[in-house]
Amino acid sequence: MGGDGLVPGSARLHLINGLPLLRPDEQVFEAMIKGWRNQQLARNLSPGYVDDQERTVRAFTRHADAMPWQWTSQHVDEWSADLRAVHGCVRSTLRNYQGSVRQFCDFLTNPVYGWGDECLRHFGTHPVQVVYDWNGWTPDSRPTGTPSAWILRWSSTRCGGPTSLI
């Protein structure tokens, strides 16, 4: 927490209270991404990991053709099916991608950061968690394949090449 009592990633650090926005959808989304990035870096996560997380959330946003405060679990179902059936993603990659979206939603829905209130003020709705135990990978899920295949390799962590989806 800073001297102003705000935590890294909070809406009030990235949007000026009371100032009208010219393109609220774009500006609030970019502020969310920047806030999440700052929150992850404050947790001492590597910049490369944070970049990957951001690329995944942006790819999901493009696929859903909706902003985070409009996302539904149906968007996740369709995206996950597309990644597996059309793009040939392996399970480990899909788990990583779903985990990124889940973590972003956790960040947005945590009242400490104020994104729910900010979205209610601008859009009349707020973000919700869209990756659940029933539509995404959970930490309790058993590893897939044989024990020798449990170690992730570069070839099993991407689908269609490193830049085809993200």
XYZ file of N, CA and C in Angstrom:
498
model
N 0.825 -1.172 0.000
C 0.000 0.000 0.000
C 0.871 1.238 0.000
N 0.420 2.220 -0.761
C 1.150 3.481 -0.797
C 0.728 4.383 0.342
N 1.318 5.562 0.417
C 0.998 6.523 1.467
C -0.434 7.030 1.375
N -1.051 6.871 0.199
C -2.432 7.309 0.012
C -3.439 6.224 0.382
N -2.956 5.065 0.819
C -3.837 3.979 1.230
C -4.336 3.127 0.076
N -3.850 3.354 -1.138
C -4.293 2.588 -2.300
C -3.304 1.470 -2.598
N -3.833 0.325 -2.988
C -2.982 -0.812 -3.313
C -2.621 -0.779 -4.798
N -1.463 -1.339 -5.171
C -1.108 -1.391 -6.589
C -2.209 -2.079 -7.393
N -2.628 -1.439 -8.470
C -3.667 -2.000 -9.324
C -5.054 -1.453 -9.077
N -5.227 -0.631 -8.051
C -6.572 -0.142 -7.747
C -7.054 0.841 -8.807
N -8.363 0.856 -9.015
C -8.979 1.705 -10.037
C -8.644 3.176 -9.808
N -8.623 3.612 -8.569
C -8.381 5.028 -8.276
C -6.960 5.466 -8.616
N -6.040 4.528 -8.766
C -4.687 4.881 -9.186
C -4.597 5.062 -10.702
N -5.569 4.519 -11.438
C -5.477 4.503 -12.890
C -6.543 5.326 -13.599
N -7.571 5.722 -12.900
C -8.611 6.572 -13.472
C -8.824 7.748 -12.530
N -8.935 8.933 -13.082
C -9.123 10.128 -12.252
C -10.600 10.241 -11.896
N -10.894 10.254 -10.623
C -12.255 10.298 -10.123
C -12.974 11.554 -10.615
N -14.149 11.354 -11.195
C -14.968 12.482 -11.631
C -14.648 12.993 -13.025
N -13.540 12.580 -13.609
C -13.171 13.040 -14.937
C -13.901 12.201 -15.984
N -14.673 12.845 -16.876
C -15.376 12.063 -17.900
C -14.384 11.422 -18.878
N -14.743 10.251 -19.367
C -13.885 9.523 -20.286
C -14.412 9.677 -21.713
N -13.517 9.889 -22.671
C -13.918 10.038 -24.061
C -14.329 8.704 -24.681
N -13.589 7.658 -24.399
C -13.873 6.308 -24.879
C -13.857 5.372 -23.673
N -14.922 5.396 -22.895
C -14.897 4.674 -21.611
C -14.559 3.190 -21.736
N -15.100 2.484 -22.738
C -14.796 1.055 -22.874
C -13.294 0.822 -22.971
N -12.664 1.504 -23.919
C -11.233 1.321 -24.149
C -10.403 1.796 -22.961
N -10.753 2.957 -22.431
C -9.950 3.544 -21.366
C -10.035 2.735 -20.074
N -11.214 2.272 -19.726
C -11.350 1.466 -18.507
C -10.647 0.123 -18.692
N -10.791 -0.497 -19.871
C -10.118 -1.771 -20.108
C -8.603 -1.611 -20.013
N -8.053 -0.596 -20.652
C -6.609 -0.377 -20.599
C -6.146 -0.090 -19.166
N -6.952 0.648 -18.413
C -6.611 0.918 -17.010
C -6.644 -0.370 -16.191
N -7.610 -1.252 -16.490
C -7.673 -2.546 -15.802
C -6.411 -3.361 -16.069
N -6.035 -3.426 -17.335
C -4.841 -4.188 -17.714
C -3.605 -3.608 -17.024
N -3.485 -2.290 -17.059
C -2.335 -1.639 -16.425
C -2.339 -1.894 -14.909
N -3.511 -1.803 -14.299
C -3.621 -2.071 -12.867
C -3.254 -3.494 -12.516
N -3.729 -4.451 -13.316
C -3.417 -5.858 -13.074
C -1.924 -6.098 -13.246
N -1.364 -5.479 -14.273
C 0.080 -5.599 -14.508
C 0.853 -5.100 -13.283
N 0.484 -3.926 -12.784
C 1.164 -3.363 -11.614
C 0.998 -4.253 -10.390
N -0.191 -4.809 -10.212
C -0.452 -5.694 -9.073
C 0.434 -6.928 -9.157
N 0.582 -7.497 -10.348
C 1.421 -8.691 -10.507
C 2.900 -8.366 -10.289
N 3.334 -7.227 -10.823
C 4.730 -6.836 -10.632
C 5.009 -6.536 -9.166
N 4.028 -5.976 -8.449
C 4.191 -5.716 -7.014
C 4.321 -7.022 -6.233
N 3.808 -8.112 -6.798
C 3.943 -9.439 -6.185
C 5.249 -10.104 -6.594
N 6.095 -9.362 -7.299
C 7.414 -9.826 -7.726
C 7.355 -10.947 -8.764
N 6.304 -10.947 -9.584
C 6.237 -11.893 -10.688
C 7.124 -11.372 -11.813
N 7.671 -12.255 -12.608
C 8.611 -11.832 -13.655
C 7.878 -11.058 -14.750
N 8.538 -10.063 -15.323
C 7.920 -9.291 -16.412
C 7.492 -10.177 -17.590
N 8.259 -11.209 -17.890
C 7.880 -12.110 -18.980
C 6.581 -12.838 -18.692
N 6.422 -13.312 -17.457
C 5.190 -13.983 -17.052
C 4.015 -13.010 -17.138
N 4.214 -11.798 -16.664
C 3.162 -10.788 -16.678
C 2.773 -10.454 -18.125
N 3.751 -10.363 -19.013
C 3.470 -10.118 -20.435
C 2.615 -11.238 -21.025
N 2.955 -12.486 -20.695
C 2.180 -13.633 -21.191
C 0.743 -13.584 -20.681
N 0.584 -13.252 -19.414
C -0.758 -13.149 -18.831
C -1.579 -12.094 -19.577
N -0.963 -10.952 -19.810
C -1.652 -9.858 -20.498
C -2.039 -10.256 -21.920
N -1.120 -10.879 -22.652
C -1.424 -11.305 -24.026
C -2.606 -12.273 -24.047
N -2.649 -13.167 -23.078
C -3.742 -14.132 -23.024
C -5.072 -13.446 -22.773
N -5.111 -12.516 -21.833
C -6.363 -11.807 -21.539
C -6.801 -10.968 -22.739
N -5.867 -10.348 -23.415
C -6.217 -9.569 -24.617
C -6.752 -10.488 -25.725
N -6.149 -11.669 -25.876
C -6.629 -12.623 -26.878
C -8.052 -13.087 -26.533
N -8.304 -13.362 -25.263
C -9.651 -13.759 -24.848
C -10.642 -12.633 -25.111
N -10.259 -11.403 -24.823
C -11.138 -10.254 -25.045
C -11.486 -10.127 -26.523
N -10.498 -10.308 -27.398
C -10.763 -10.248 -28.847
C -11.698 -11.378 -29.260
N -11.446 -12.580 -28.754
C -12.287 -13.721 -29.129
C -13.722 -13.520 -28.644
N -13.879 -13.056 -27.433
C -15.220 -12.848 -26.869
C -15.923 -11.663 -27.526
N -15.143 -10.752 -28.099
C -15.679 -9.517 -28.666
C -16.537 -8.789 -27.625
N -16.026 -8.776 -26.402
C -16.730 -8.155 -25.278
C -15.696 -7.698 -24.252
N -16.079 -6.703 -23.486
C -15.223 -6.193 -22.421
C -15.433 -7.012 -21.147
N -14.492 -6.965 -20.211
C -14.580 -7.812 -19.013
C -15.892 -7.689 -18.233
N -16.495 -6.542 -18.212
C -17.751 -6.375 -17.478
C -18.929 -6.960 -18.261
N -18.671 -7.481 -19.481
C -19.703 -8.126 -20.296
C -19.457 -9.625 -20.449
N -18.330 -10.107 -19.956
C -17.986 -11.512 -20.137
C -18.962 -12.435 -19.419
N -19.157 -13.617 -20.025
C -19.966 -14.669 -19.405
C -19.198 -15.984 -19.474
N -19.679 -16.976 -18.757
C -19.033 -18.292 -18.817
C -19.179 -18.893 -20.212
N -20.199 -18.497 -20.955
C -20.354 -18.981 -22.321
C -19.170 -18.537 -23.196
N -18.680 -17.318 -22.965
C -17.499 -16.858 -23.704
C -16.309 -17.793 -23.454
N -16.134 -18.207 -22.206
C -15.027 -19.110 -21.857
C -15.229 -20.468 -22.514
N -16.459 -20.977 -22.487
C -16.743 -22.271 -23.109
C -16.419 -22.243 -24.601
N -16.862 -21.193 -25.277
C -16.624 -21.094 -26.722
C -15.138 -20.934 -27.035
N -14.458 -20.113 -26.259
C -13.026 -19.881 -26.459
C -12.237 -21.168 -26.222
N -12.560 -21.864 -25.139
C -11.861 -23.110 -24.810
C -12.079 -24.158 -25.894
N -13.311 -24.284 -26.370
C -13.608 -25.246 -27.432
C -12.854 -24.882 -28.710
N -12.801 -23.611 -29.028
C -12.086 -23.151 -30.213
C -10.590 -23.443 -30.096
N -10.025 -23.185 -28.928
C -8.596 -23.435 -28.735
C -8.254 -24.911 -28.911
N -9.114 -25.792 -28.384
C -8.841 -27.234 -28.471
C -9.167 -27.788 -29.855
N -10.369 -27.498 -30.363
C -10.843 -28.137 -31.587
C -10.272 -27.506 -32.856
N -10.178 -26.215 -32.901
C -9.745 -25.534 -34.118
C -8.235 -25.312 -34.132
N -7.691 -24.834 -33.008
C -6.271 -24.485 -32.957
C -5.384 -25.610 -32.433
N -5.988 -26.697 -31.960
C -5.214 -27.857 -31.532
C -4.394 -27.662 -30.270
N -4.825 -26.775 -29.394
C -4.082 -26.559 -28.141
C -4.110 -27.816 -27.284
N -2.992 -28.116 -26.672
C -2.932 -29.232 -25.738
C -3.535 -28.781 -24.404
N -3.866 -29.736 -23.577
C -4.542 -29.431 -22.314
C -3.746 -28.480 -21.421
N -2.436 -28.680 -21.388
C -1.626 -27.833 -20.501
C -1.687 -26.370 -20.940
N -1.701 -26.118 -22.243
C -1.803 -24.745 -22.734
C -3.163 -24.170 -22.396
N -4.212 -24.947 -22.619
C -5.561 -24.486 -22.301
C -5.683 -24.170 -20.809
N -5.098 -25.016 -19.962
C -5.127 -24.751 -18.514
C -4.445 -23.425 -18.199
N -3.293 -23.166 -18.829
C -2.590 -21.905 -18.592
C -3.426 -20.713 -19.033
N -4.033 -20.814 -20.209
C -4.848 -19.711 -20.719
C -6.060 -19.470 -19.813
N -6.745 -20.539 -19.425
C -7.894 -20.382 -18.533
C -7.461 -19.803 -17.191
N -6.294 -20.216 -16.712
C -5.777 -19.683 -15.451
C -5.521 -18.189 -15.531
N -5.047 -17.715 -16.666
C -4.817 -16.278 -16.833
C -6.124 -15.498 -16.747
N -7.147 -15.984 -17.427
C -8.448 -15.298 -17.399
C -9.040 -15.373 -15.992
N -8.906 -16.527 -15.352
C -9.415 -16.673 -13.979
C -8.735 -15.669 -13.032
N -7.410 -15.548 -13.149
C -6.682 -14.619 -12.282
C -7.056 -13.165 -12.559
N -7.258 -12.837 -13.824
C -7.673 -11.477 -14.166
C -9.041 -11.184 -13.559
N -9.962 -12.136 -13.665
C -11.295 -11.953 -13.064
C -11.208 -11.873 -11.540
N -10.335 -12.662 -10.933
C -10.132 -12.568 -9.477
C -9.697 -11.155 -9.095
N -8.779 -10.615 -9.861
C -8.299 -9.248 -9.618
C -9.440 -8.240 -9.763
N -10.201 -8.348 -10.859
C -11.262 -7.370 -11.116
C -12.396 -7.433 -10.102
N -12.676 -8.614 -9.584
C -13.810 -8.768 -8.674
C -13.431 -8.592 -7.210
N -12.153 -8.414 -6.924
C -11.718 -8.174 -5.554
C -12.042 -6.718 -5.191
N -12.884 -6.504 -4.182
C -13.301 -5.135 -3.842
C -12.145 -4.209 -3.440
N -11.023 -4.771 -3.038
C -9.870 -3.950 -2.647
C -9.439 -3.041 -3.796
N -9.576 -3.525 -5.038
C -9.092 -2.770 -6.184
C -10.123 -1.809 -6.763
N -11.384 -1.965 -6.441
C -12.414 -1.002 -6.822
C -12.904 -1.054 -8.260
N -12.575 -2.103 -9.010
C -12.996 -2.148 -10.410
C -14.487 -2.403 -10.563
N -15.086 -3.135 -9.663
C -16.530 -3.363 -9.723
C -17.293 -2.060 -9.605
N -16.945 -1.238 -8.621
C -17.606 0.059 -8.435
C -17.373 0.976 -9.631
N -16.150 0.956 -10.145
C -15.822 1.795 -11.301
C -16.670 1.405 -12.515
N -16.820 0.112 -12.745
C -17.628 -0.353 -13.873
C -19.108 -0.045 -13.667
N -19.576 -0.199 -12.453
C -20.972 0.162 -12.173
C -21.214 1.636 -12.484
N -20.265 2.466 -12.136
C -20.393 3.904 -12.372
C -20.427 4.230 -13.862
N -19.587 3.570 -14.648
C -19.489 3.872 -16.078
C -20.458 3.082 -16.953
N -20.730 1.822 -16.587
C -21.460 0.942 -17.495
C -22.736 0.345 -16.914
N -22.984 0.552 -15.634
C -24.182 0.005 -15.011
C -24.105 -1.488 -14.736
N -22.935 -2.062 -14.879
C -22.710 -3.475 -14.586
C -21.272 -3.638 -14.109
N -20.898 -4.831 -13.717
C -19.556 -5.049 -13.172
C -19.013 -6.386 -13.632
N -17.686 -6.577 -13.574
C -17.103 -7.868 -13.950
C -17.491 -8.959 -12.955
N -17.545 -10.174 -13.454
C -17.785 -11.356 -12.617
C -16.750 -12.414 -12.988
N -16.591 -13.394 -12.124
C -15.717 -14.522 -12.447
C -16.407 -15.350 -13.526
N -15.691 -15.708 -14.580
C -16.279 -16.480 -15.670
C -15.625 -17.849 -15.850
N -14.516 -18.101 -15.156
C -13.859 -19.410 -15.207
C -14.121 -20.086 -13.862
N -14.946 -21.123 -13.919
C -15.353 -21.837 -12.709
C -14.766 -23.245 -12.715
N -14.966 -23.955 -11.614
C -14.500 -25.340 -11.534
C -15.158 -26.202 -12.607
N -16.397 -25.897 -12.964
C -17.117 -26.737 -13.924
C -16.821 -26.392 -15.377
N -16.157 -25.276 -15.681
C -15.852 -24.977 -17.087
C -14.367 -24.695 -17.335
N -13.559 -24.936 -16.337
C -12.127 -24.706 -16.501
C -11.325 -25.680 -15.677
N -10.036 -25.635 -15.880
C -9.137 -26.477 -15.119
C -9.090 -25.998 -13.683
N -9.012 -26.922 -12.743
C -8.876 -26.571 -11.337
C -7.585 -27.168 -10.796
N -7.039 -26.602 -9.743
C -5.806 -27.162 -9.166
C -5.968 -28.602 -8.697
N -7.205 -29.050 -8.464
C -7.433 -30.421 -8.025
C -7.445 -31.408 -9.186
N -7.437 -30.905 -10.422
C -7.473 -31.789 -11.585
C -6.220 -32.652 -11.612
N -6.401 -33.878 -12.009
C -5.264 -34.793 -12.084
C -4.446 -34.497 -13.336
N -3.148 -34.727 -13.272
C -2.323 -34.556 -14.470
C -2.794 -35.490 -15.579
N -2.596 -35.067 -16.804
C -2.992 -35.884 -17.937
C -1.777 -36.609 -18.502
N -2.017 -37.742 -19.133
C -0.923 -38.482 -19.761
C -0.160 -39.331 -18.764
N 0.995 -39.760 -19.177
C 1.852 -40.594 -18.331
C 2.740 -39.706 -17.473
N 3.257 -40.228 -16.365
C 4.115 -39.404 -15.506
C 5.273 -38.758 -16.251
N 5.832 -39.434 -17.249
C 6.952 -38.847 -17.978
C 6.504 -37.643 -18.813
N 5.220 -37.558 -19.108
C 4.707 -36.442 -19.912
C 4.234 -35.281 -19.042
N 4.302 -35.416 -17.725
C 3.812 -34.358 -16.852
C 4.694 -33.129 -16.861
N 5.950 -33.307 -17.218
C 6.865 -32.175 -17.284
C 6.561 -31.413 -18.562
N 6.271 -30.128 -18.426
C 5.930 -29.332 -19.603
C 7.156 -29.106 -20.471
N 6.954 -29.245 -21.734
C 8.008 -28.972 -22.707
C 7.526 -27.835 -23.593
N 8.462 -27.118 -24.225
C 8.079 -26.005 -25.089
C 7.053 -26.450 -26.120
N 7.237 -27.605 -26.729
C 6.326 -28.059 -27.777
C 4.918 -28.300 -27.254
N 4.771 -28.569 -25.958
C 3.433 -28.846 -25.429
C 2.793 -27.630 -24.787
N 3.479 -26.503 -24.799
C 2.901 -25.338 -24.150
C 2.330 -24.339 -25.133
N 2.356 -24.638 -26.385
C 1.817 -23.731 -27.397
C 0.910 -24.511 -28.340
N 0.097 -23.781 -29.070
C -0.726 -24.406 -30.096
C -0.578 -23.584 -31.360
N -0.132 -24.208 -32.404
C 0.012 -23.531 -33.677
C 1.141 -22.507 -33.695
N 2.092 -22.610 -32.820
C 3.205 -21.658 -32.788
C 2.992 -20.590 -31.754
N 4.044 -19.929 -31.336
C 3.977 -18.995 -30.221
C 3.149 -17.745 -30.464
N 2.896 -17.365 -31.704
C 2.152 -16.119 -31.922
C 0.843 -16.331 -32.648
N 0.422 -17.564 -32.840
C -0.774 -17.798 -33.632
C -2.063 -17.364 -32.945
N -2.110 -17.394 -31.626
C -3.340 -17.042 -30.913
C -3.234 -15.782 -30.104
N -2.065 -15.486 -29.645
C -1.922 -14.372 -28.724
C -1.165 -13.248 -29.383
